[in-house]
Amino acid sequence: MSNPLIRKLEAVVDFTDRDRAVLEQVCKSTQPIAAGRDIIRQGDRPNNVHLVLDGVAFRYKVMRNGGRQIVAVLVPGDFCDLHVAILGEMDHSIGALTPCTLAVIPRETILDLTERHPRINRAMWWATLVDEGTLREWLTNIGQREAAEGLAHIFCELLLRLQSVGAADANSYPMPLRQNDLADVLGMTSVHVNRTLQALREAGLIVLERRRLTIPDVDRLKEFCGFDPAYLHLRPRQPEAVG
Amino acid sequence: MSNPLIRKLEAVVDFTDRDRAVLEQVCKSTQPIAAGRDIIRQGDRPNNVHLVLDGVAFRYKVMRNGGRQIVAVLVPGDFCDLHVAILGEMDHSIGALTPCTLAVIPRETILDLTERHPRINRAMWWATLVDEGTLREWLTNIGQREAAEGLAHIFCELLLRLQSVGAADANSYPMPLRQNDLADVLGMTSVHVNRTLQALREAGLIVLERRRLTIPDVDRLKEFCGFDPAYLHLRPRQPEAVG
DNA sequence: CGCTGCCTTGACACGCCTCAACGAGCGTGG
DNA sequence: CCACGCTCGTTGAGGCGTGTCAAGGCAGCG
């Protein structure tokens, strides 16, 4: 199977064969991790950067009172902790939602990629800026959308992101997040997530059973929550604009 | 006075004289903008990147129902829209909170900086990753913290960020955000912001009048909201006046 | 089979929102 | 110099969305 990082980045940058070879090489060293285990913890200053090759992971912050905020979901092709290469210290933790395979990349290798491989540097810029855009969208999920809309929005986002790495079919995918996790994504209670999910089910917008989410009418769900995929920047770039 | 971008980036990267000269040159072309005006709008595909040299701006998204989510506050030295250099299209808008002076940088110049000036590339990586960390913190502000804690957290963050560019003294600064804006930062109502501010005042945690915020006991406010400045990755900066 | 996560349900409390009106500060023009 | 109009802040009353607490159900798994 093809490397999900290359697959993802090639959506926006035309790599040379050499670029591809470099990236393949960089992902050579892998490490499995069990569901529920932490990949890296807040405050760590590791010497390696991790990349998800397979499985689903998530970033989270833990509060004084024990509360937890999930701040990102990571699918194959996503970097876990590019920050540590440049910032040094993790300001949050990362855990595995499902069993994962990670690529383990020395910090120096990342710095070398950014300095000596312009197309790879640019592709990594792109990936980071998309992550930032996703965070902005999540902020509006919590801040502006109703509970049901926020859930629907997350479901739409995951559909597209999983599709883009071949981990979802046209309208369904295995849901990596439990109700408890969804609650911590949206800053609400699992009890309320449960009731909101029931409302979405009764409206015929989703089918969620046995940890598999099916969206009977994707366009209807998108319409319901005002989902605009622009922030994911999934499609290849278009010609230059005028300004 | 020195260029706020250089000042900010030098906190983490040792520039050469040539790097500094390049950055000075890049900021040569400036543009004023009045308070309340938009700098750039969702969907724009401009050919220039903007940087705040003076004043305070903010990123925001507008919802179908007219709601607004503020997703970032920009102080001198912050890029407005580095994204457009790499992503092409704006997925949110940026407006000026106070009168601002912006540097206007051609898109190609940014791409050139990332490809040919490794220290500048790295410094811009750092700045972008800090922005991302700030977004994660804002997500927990809305998702996990009580209204009063969230407000206090924003106040602490702004204090440090404004201090780092010399726009705040030891415990006070001109508050660029109205109650209405604070509401859209935290996903609540301006009415509730008002009541929560009163609670913070009555607790003696803040003094906010005539658009100036004073924090009588900074450590106490930090303790109140569990503020940990690690996510800003600021290099400790000694106040010039103090030995 | 009997755990043990995870989901589901009910009753009740409270934070925050909505609607609505009023007040304070301030630039502008007569 | 005052009247005006605008923005922003303040206050009250009532309702709804979510949180809390607590118990029970169900399915996967050793």
PDB file of N, CA, C and O in Angstrom, chain A residues 35-93:
ATOM      1  N   ALA A  35      -4.625   0.608  21.159  1.00  0.00           N
ATOM      2  CA  ALA A  35      -5.714   1.550  21.401  1.00  0.00           C
ATOM      3  C   ALA A  35      -5.744   1.921  22.875  1.00  0.00           C
ATOM      4  O   ALA A  35      -5.551   1.080  23.747  1.00  0.00           O
ATOM      5  N   GLY A  36      -5.950   3.205  23.121  1.00  0.00           N
ATOM      6  CA  GLY A  36      -6.067   3.644  24.506  1.00  0.00           C
ATOM      7  C   GLY A  36      -4.757   4.070  25.137  1.00  0.00           C
ATOM      8  O   GLY A  36      -4.748   4.707  26.198  1.00  0.00           O
ATOM      9  N   ARG A  37      -3.636   3.745  24.484  1.00  0.00           N
ATOM     10  CA  ARG A  37      -2.344   4.136  25.038  1.00  0.00           C
ATOM     11  C   ARG A  37      -1.975   5.536  24.584  1.00  0.00           C
ATOM     12  O   ARG A  37      -2.380   5.978  23.508  1.00  0.00           O
ATOM     13  N   ASP A  38      -1.156   6.200  25.385  1.00  0.00           N
ATOM     14  CA  ASP A  38      -0.662   7.516  24.989  1.00  0.00           C
ATOM     15  C   ASP A  38       0.557   7.383  24.089  1.00  0.00           C
ATOM     16  O   ASP A  38       1.422   6.527  24.310  1.00  0.00           O
ATOM     17  N   ILE A  39       0.619   8.230  23.088  1.00  0.00           N
ATOM     18  CA  ILE A  39       1.760   8.259  22.183  1.00  0.00           C
ATOM     19  C   ILE A  39       2.810   9.216  22.724  1.00  0.00           C
ATOM     20  O   ILE A  39       4.014   8.975  22.643  1.00  0.00           O
ATOM     21  N   ILE A  40       2.341  10.310  23.292  1.00  0.00           N
ATOM     22  CA  ILE A  40       3.250  11.310  23.822  1.00  0.00           C
ATOM     23  C   ILE A  40       2.456  12.160  24.797  1.00  0.00           C
ATOM     24  O   ILE A  40       1.250  12.309  24.658  1.00  0.00           O
ATOM     25  N   ARG A  41       3.138  12.683  25.820  1.00  0.00           N
ATOM     26  CA  ARG A  41       2.414  13.403  26.866  1.00  0.00           C
ATOM     27  C   ARG A  41       2.857  14.847  26.985  1.00  0.00           C
ATOM     28  O   ARG A  41       4.002  15.197  26.698  1.00  0.00           O
ATOM     29  N   GLN A  42       1.904  15.653  27.418  1.00  0.00           N
ATOM     30  CA  GLN A  42       2.139  17.050  27.738  1.00  0.00           C
ATOM     31  C   GLN A  42       3.444  17.214  28.526  1.00  0.00           C
ATOM     32  O   GLN A  42       3.669  16.497  29.491  1.00  0.00           O
ATOM     33  N   GLY A  43       4.289  18.131  28.097  1.00  0.00           N
ATOM     34  CA  GLY A  43       5.525  18.374  28.830  1.00  0.00           C
ATOM     35  C   GLY A  43       6.704  17.559  28.311  1.00  0.00           C
ATOM     36  O   GLY A  43       7.855  17.868  28.617  1.00  0.00           O
ATOM     37  N   ASP A  44       6.433  16.526  27.521  1.00  0.00           N
ATOM     38  CA  ASP A  44       7.529  15.726  26.967  1.00  0.00           C
ATOM     39  C   ASP A  44       8.387  16.567  26.022  1.00  0.00           C
ATOM     40  O   ASP A  44       7.903  17.514  25.400  1.00  0.00           O
ATOM     41  N   ARG A  45       9.669  16.226  25.960  1.00  0.00           N
ATOM     42  CA  ARG A  45      10.562  16.865  24.987  1.00  0.00           C
ATOM     43  C   ARG A  45      11.309  15.773  24.229  1.00  0.00           C
ATOM     44  O   ARG A  45      12.517  15.625  24.366  1.00  0.00           O
ATOM     45  N   PRO A  46      10.562  15.040  23.414  1.00  0.00           N
ATOM     46  CA  PRO A  46      11.154  13.874  22.762  1.00  0.00           C
ATOM     47  C   PRO A  46      12.082  14.280  21.626  1.00  0.00           C
ATOM     48  O   PRO A  46      12.037  15.403  21.150  1.00  0.00           O
ATOM     49  N   ASN A  47      12.899  13.337  21.201  1.00  0.00           N
ATOM     50  CA  ASN A  47      13.810  13.606  20.098  1.00  0.00           C
ATOM     51  C   ASN A  47      13.250  13.139  18.768  1.00  0.00           C
ATOM     52  O   ASN A  47      13.866  13.341  17.736  1.00  0.00           O
ATOM     53  N   ASN A  48      12.060  12.521  18.825  1.00  0.00           N
ATOM     54  CA  ASN A  48      11.472  12.022  17.598  1.00  0.00           C
ATOM     55  C   ASN A  48      10.109  12.651  17.334  1.00  0.00           C
ATOM     56  O   ASN A  48       9.394  13.012  18.259  1.00  0.00           O
ATOM     57  N   VAL A  49       9.808  12.744  16.069  1.00  0.00           N
ATOM     58  CA  VAL A  49       8.484  13.192  15.654  1.00  0.00           C
ATOM     59  C   VAL A  49       7.712  11.954  15.197  1.00  0.00           C
ATOM     60  O   VAL A  49       8.275  11.059  14.585  1.00  0.00           O
ATOM     61  N   HIS A  50       6.411  11.911  15.525  1.00  0.00           N
ATOM     62  CA  HIS A  50       5.593  10.766  15.137  1.00  0.00           C
ATOM     63  C   HIS A  50       4.602  11.146  14.042  1.00  0.00           C
ATOM     64  O   HIS A  50       4.121  12.272  13.994  1.00  0.00           O
ATOM     65  N   LEU A  51       4.306  10.172  13.226  1.00  0.00           N
ATOM     66  CA  LEU A  51       3.370  10.367  12.121  1.00  0.00           C
ATOM     67  C   LEU A  51       2.441   9.158  12.105  1.00  0.00           C
ATOM     68  O   LEU A  51       2.892   8.027  12.246  1.00  0.00           O
ATOM     69  N   VAL A  52       1.160   9.386  11.939  1.00  0.00           N
ATOM     70  CA  VAL A  52       0.218   8.265  11.887  1.00  0.00           C
ATOM     71  C   VAL A  52       0.262   7.622  10.498  1.00  0.00           C
ATOM     72  O   VAL A  52       0.021   8.298   9.493  1.00  0.00           O
ATOM     73  N   LEU A  53       0.607   6.353  10.442  1.00  0.00           N
ATOM     74  CA  LEU A  53       0.574   5.625   9.170  1.00  0.00           C
ATOM     75  C   LEU A  53      -0.720   4.846   9.040  1.00  0.00           C
ATOM     76  O   LEU A  53      -1.263   4.674   7.955  1.00  0.00           O
ATOM     77  N   ASP A  54      -1.214   4.376  10.200  1.00  0.00           N
ATOM     78  CA  ASP A  54      -2.459   3.607  10.189  1.00  0.00           C
ATOM     79  C   ASP A  54      -3.147   3.757  11.535  1.00  0.00           C
ATOM     80  O   ASP A  54      -2.500   3.827  12.571  1.00  0.00           O
ATOM     81  N   GLY A  55      -4.490   3.816  11.502  1.00  0.00           N
ATOM     82  CA  GLY A  55      -5.250   3.969  12.737  1.00  0.00           C
ATOM     83  C   GLY A  55      -5.655   5.425  12.955  1.00  0.00           C
ATOM     84  O   GLY A  55      -5.408   6.287  12.119  1.00  0.00           O
ATOM     85  N   VAL A  56      -6.287   5.664  14.086  1.00  0.00           N
ATOM     86  CA  VAL A  56      -6.754   7.017  14.407  1.00  0.00           C
ATOM     87  C   VAL A  56      -6.282   7.397  15.810  1.00  0.00           C
ATOM     88  O   VAL A  56      -6.417   6.613  16.753  1.00  0.00           O
ATOM     89  N   ALA A  57      -5.722   8.585  15.932  1.00  0.00           N
ATOM     90  CA  ALA A  57      -5.251   9.083  17.225  1.00  0.00           C
ATOM     91  C   ALA A  57      -5.911  10.419  17.518  1.00  0.00           C
ATOM     92  O   ALA A  57      -6.686  10.934  16.710  1.00  0.00           O
ATOM     93  N   PHE A  58      -5.625  10.987  18.683  1.00  0.00           N
ATOM     94  CA  PHE A  58      -6.256  12.272  19.016  1.00  0.00           C
ATOM     95  C   PHE A  58      -5.375  13.083  19.953  1.00  0.00           C
ATOM     96  O   PHE A  58      -4.675  12.560  20.800  1.00  0.00           O
ATOM     97  N   ARG A  59      -5.397  14.391  19.787  1.00  0.00           N
ATOM     98  CA  ARG A  59      -4.711  15.313  20.684  1.00  0.00           C
ATOM     99  C   ARG A  59      -5.663  15.699  21.795  1.00  0.00           C
ATOM    100  O   ARG A  59      -6.845  15.915  21.539  1.00  0.00           O
ATOM    101  N   TYR A  60      -5.143  15.871  23.007  1.00  0.00           N
ATOM    102  CA  TYR A  60      -6.029  16.331  24.079  1.00  0.00           C
ATOM    103  C   TYR A  60      -5.253  17.062  25.153  1.00  0.00           C
ATOM    104  O   TYR A  60      -4.055  16.891  25.326  1.00  0.00           O
ATOM    105  N   LYS A  61      -5.997  17.895  25.860  1.00  0.00           N
ATOM    106  CA  LYS A  61      -5.460  18.615  26.998  1.00  0.00           C
ATOM    107  C   LYS A  61      -6.222  18.180  28.237  1.00  0.00           C
ATOM    108  O   LYS A  61      -7.433  17.976  28.180  1.00  0.00           O
ATOM    109  N   VAL A  62      -5.537  18.069  29.348  1.00  0.00           N
ATOM    110  CA  VAL A  62      -6.184  17.693  30.595  1.00  0.00           C
ATOM    111  C   VAL A  62      -6.216  18.904  31.519  1.00  0.00           C
ATOM    112  O   VAL A  62      -5.228  19.620  31.656  1.00  0.00           O
ATOM    113  N   MET A  63      -7.378  19.133  32.122  1.00  0.00           N
ATOM    114  CA  MET A  63      -7.556  20.285  32.999  1.00  0.00           C
ATOM    115  C   MET A  63      -7.243  19.930  34.453  1.00  0.00           C
ATOM    116  O   MET A  63      -7.181  18.767  34.811  1.00  0.00           O
ATOM    117  N   ARG A  64      -7.124  20.956  35.251  1.00  0.00           N
ATOM    118  CA  ARG A  64      -6.887  20.765  36.684  1.00  0.00           C
ATOM    119  C   ARG A  64      -7.943  19.869  37.325  1.00  0.00           C
ATOM    120  O   ARG A  64      -7.657  19.032  38.164  1.00  0.00           O
ATOM    121  N   ASN A  65      -9.194  20.094  36.921  1.00  0.00           N
ATOM    122  CA  ASN A  65     -10.298  19.375  37.560  1.00  0.00           C
ATOM    123  C   ASN A  65     -10.526  17.989  36.956  1.00  0.00           C
ATOM    124  O   ASN A  65     -11.518  17.338  37.249  1.00  0.00           O
ATOM    125  N   GLY A  66      -9.623  17.557  36.108  1.00  0.00           N
ATOM    126  CA  GLY A  66      -9.769  16.244  35.507  1.00  0.00           C
ATOM    127  C   GLY A  66     -10.470  16.264  34.163  1.00  0.00           C
ATOM    128  O   GLY A  66     -10.501  15.257  33.464  1.00  0.00           O
ATOM    129  N   GLY A  67     -11.048  17.399  33.807  1.00  0.00           N
ATOM    130  CA  GLY A  67     -11.714  17.511  32.505  1.00  0.00           C
ATOM    131  C   GLY A  67     -10.718  17.313  31.370  1.00  0.00           C
ATOM    132  O   GLY A  67      -9.508  17.461  31.548  1.00  0.00           O
ATOM    133  N   ARG A  68     -11.245  16.975  30.216  1.00  0.00           N
ATOM    134  CA  ARG A  68     -10.394  16.718  29.069  1.00  0.00           C
ATOM    135  C   ARG A  68     -10.967  17.410  27.842  1.00  0.00           C
ATOM    136  O   ARG A  68     -12.162  17.349  27.587  1.00  0.00           O
ATOM    137  N   GLN A  69     -10.139  18.115  27.116  1.00  0.00           N
ATOM    138  CA  GLN A  69     -10.575  18.707  25.853  1.00  0.00           C
ATOM    139  C   GLN A  69      -9.818  18.036  24.720  1.00  0.00           C
ATOM    140  O   GLN A  69      -8.584  18.080  24.687  1.00  0.00           O
ATOM    141  N   ILE A  70     -10.536  17.436  23.800  1.00  0.00           N
ATOM    142  CA  ILE A  70      -9.910  16.870  22.606  1.00  0.00           C
ATOM    143  C   ILE A  70      -9.768  17.993  21.593  1.00  0.00           C
ATOM    144  O   ILE A  70     -10.743  18.668  21.272  1.00  0.00           O
ATOM    145  N   VAL A  71      -8.549  18.215  21.113  1.00  0.00           N
ATOM    146  CA  VAL A  71      -8.312  19.362  20.234  1.00  0.00           C
ATOM    147  C   VAL A  71      -7.989  18.963  18.800  1.00  0.00           C
ATOM    148  O   VAL A  71      -7.808  19.832  17.945  1.00  0.00           O
ATOM    149  N   ALA A  72      -7.914  17.672  18.540  1.00  0.00           N
ATOM    150  CA  ALA A  72      -7.718  17.238  17.157  1.00  0.00           C
ATOM    151  C   ALA A  72      -7.891  15.730  17.051  1.00  0.00           C
ATOM    152  O   ALA A  72      -7.651  14.998  18.016  1.00  0.00           O
ATOM    153  N   VAL A  73      -8.298  15.294  15.883  1.00  0.00           N
ATOM    154  CA  VAL A  73      -8.328  13.872  15.563  1.00  0.00           C
ATOM    155  C   VAL A  73      -7.317  13.663  14.446  1.00  0.00           C
ATOM    156  O   VAL A  73      -7.271  14.445  13.489  1.00  0.00           O
ATOM    157  N   LEU A  74      -6.483  12.648  14.584  1.00  0.00           N
ATOM    158  CA  LEU A  74      -5.419  12.419  13.607  1.00  0.00           C
ATOM    159  C   LEU A  74      -5.675  11.147  12.824  1.00  0.00           C
ATOM    160  O   LEU A  74      -5.857  10.083  13.423  1.00  0.00           O
ATOM    161  N   VAL A  75      -5.674  11.254  11.512  1.00  0.00           N
ATOM    162  CA  VAL A  75      -5.885  10.091  10.648  1.00  0.00           C
ATOM    163  C   VAL A  75      -4.589   9.811   9.901  1.00  0.00           C
ATOM    164  O   VAL A  75      -3.650  10.605   9.966  1.00  0.00           O
ATOM    165  N   PRO A  76      -4.513   8.681   9.210  1.00  0.00           N
ATOM    166  CA  PRO A  76      -3.251   8.355   8.526  1.00  0.00           C
ATOM    167  C   PRO A  76      -2.762   9.494   7.629  1.00  0.00           C
ATOM    168  O   PRO A  76      -3.544  10.098   6.885  1.00  0.00           O
ATOM    169  N   GLY A  77      -1.482   9.787   7.727  1.00  0.00           N
ATOM    170  CA  GLY A  77      -0.888  10.880   6.975  1.00  0.00           C
ATOM    171  C   GLY A  77      -0.695  12.133   7.813  1.00  0.00           C
ATOM    172  O   GLY A  77      -0.026  13.069   7.382  1.00  0.00           O
ATOM    173  N   ASP A  78      -1.296  12.150   9.016  1.00  0.00           N
ATOM    174  CA  ASP A  78      -1.178  13.335   9.874  1.00  0.00           C
ATOM    175  C   ASP A  78       0.017  13.224  10.815  1.00  0.00           C
ATOM    176  O   ASP A  78       0.268  12.172  11.394  1.00  0.00           O
ATOM    177  N   PHE A  79       0.705  14.339  10.968  1.00  0.00           N
ATOM    178  CA  PHE A  79       1.780  14.407  11.952  1.00  0.00           C
ATOM    179  C   PHE A  79       1.197  14.535  13.359  1.00  0.00           C
ATOM    180  O   PHE A  79       0.225  15.255  13.570  1.00  0.00           O
ATOM    181  N   CYS A  80       1.798  13.840  14.299  1.00  0.00           N
ATOM    182  CA  CYS A  80       1.351  13.940  15.685  1.00  0.00           C
ATOM    183  C   CYS A  80       1.939  15.176  16.338  1.00  0.00           C
ATOM    184  O   CYS A  80       1.269  15.882  17.079  1.00  0.00           O
ATOM    185  N   ASP A  81       3.184  15.396  16.115  1.00  0.00           N
ATOM    186  CA  ASP A  81       3.891  16.349  16.958  1.00  0.00           C
ATOM    187  C   ASP A  81       5.036  17.019  16.222  1.00  0.00           C
ATOM    188  O   ASP A  81       6.161  17.047  16.683  1.00  0.00           O
ATOM    189  N   LEU A  82       4.684  17.573  15.085  1.00  0.00           N
ATOM    190  CA  LEU A  82       5.666  18.345  14.329  1.00  0.00           C
ATOM    191  C   LEU A  82       6.237  19.455  15.204  1.00  0.00           C
ATOM    192  O   LEU A  82       7.374  19.870  15.050  1.00  0.00           O
ATOM    193  N   HIS A  83       5.435  19.918  16.138  1.00  0.00           N
ATOM    194  CA  HIS A  83       5.842  21.006  17.020  1.00  0.00           C
ATOM    195  C   HIS A  83       7.168  20.730  17.713  1.00  0.00           C
ATOM    196  O   HIS A  83       7.987  21.620  17.849  1.00  0.00           O
ATOM    197  N   VAL A  84       7.332  19.496  18.170  1.00  0.00           N
ATOM    198  CA  VAL A  84       8.510  19.254  18.988  1.00  0.00           C
ATOM    199  C   VAL A  84       9.789  19.461  18.195  1.00  0.00           C
ATOM    200  O   VAL A  84      10.826  19.767  18.761  1.00  0.00           O
ATOM    201  N   ALA A  85       9.692  19.333  16.870  1.00  0.00           N
ATOM    202  CA  ALA A  85      10.890  19.567  16.069  1.00  0.00           C
ATOM    203  C   ALA A  85      11.293  21.030  16.146  1.00  0.00           C
ATOM    204  O   ALA A  85      12.470  21.366  16.103  1.00  0.00           O
ATOM    205  N   ILE A  86      10.302  21.899  16.273  1.00  0.00           N
ATOM    206  CA  ILE A  86      10.607  23.326  16.256  1.00  0.00           C
ATOM    207  C   ILE A  86      10.407  23.986  17.617  1.00  0.00           C
ATOM    208  O   ILE A  86      11.196  24.821  18.042  1.00  0.00           O
ATOM    209  N   LEU A  87       9.349  23.606  18.311  1.00  0.00           N
ATOM    210  CA  LEU A  87       9.067  24.251  19.593  1.00  0.00           C
ATOM    211  C   LEU A  87       9.776  23.571  20.752  1.00  0.00           C
ATOM    212  O   LEU A  87      10.024  24.197  21.775  1.00  0.00           O
ATOM    213  N   GLY A  88      10.036  22.286  20.609  1.00  0.00           N
ATOM    214  CA  GLY A  88      10.745  21.588  21.670  1.00  0.00           C
ATOM    215  C   GLY A  88       9.852  20.849  22.632  1.00  0.00           C
ATOM    216  O   GLY A  88      10.001  19.665  22.843  1.00  0.00           O
ATOM    217  N   GLU A  89       8.863  21.562  23.199  1.00  0.00           N
ATOM    218  CA  GLU A  89       8.072  20.917  24.248  1.00  0.00           C
ATOM    219  C   GLU A  89       6.613  20.755  23.850  1.00  0.00           C
ATOM    220  O   GLU A  89       6.013  21.649  23.275  1.00  0.00           O
ATOM    221  N   MET A  90       6.033  19.614  24.209  1.00  0.00           N
ATOM    222  CA  MET A  90       4.621  19.351  23.926  1.00  0.00           C
ATOM    223  C   MET A  90       3.747  20.130  24.908  1.00  0.00           C
ATOM    224  O   MET A  90       3.935  20.055  26.113  1.00  0.00           O
ATOM    225  N   ASP A  91       2.747  20.866  24.347  1.00  0.00           N
ATOM    226  CA  ASP A  91       1.825  21.568  25.230  1.00  0.00           C
ATOM    227  C   ASP A  91       0.500  20.812  25.330  1.00  0.00           C
ATOM    228  O   ASP A  91      -0.496  21.356  25.797  1.00  0.00           O
ATOM    229  N   HIS A  92       0.481  19.573  24.866  1.00  0.00           N
ATOM    230  CA  HIS A  92      -0.701  18.733  25.010  1.00  0.00           C
ATOM    231  C   HIS A  92      -0.265  17.281  24.849  1.00  0.00           C
ATOM    232  O   HIS A  92       0.892  17.013  24.545  1.00  0.00           O
ATOM    233  N   SER A  93      -1.198  16.364  25.033  1.00  0.00           N
ATOM    234  CA  SER A  93      -0.887  14.944  24.907  1.00  0.00           C
ATOM    235  C   SER A  93      -1.542  14.361  23.670  1.00  0.00           C
ATOM    236  O   SER A  93      -2.432  14.973  23.089  1.00  0.00           O
TER     237      SER A  93
END
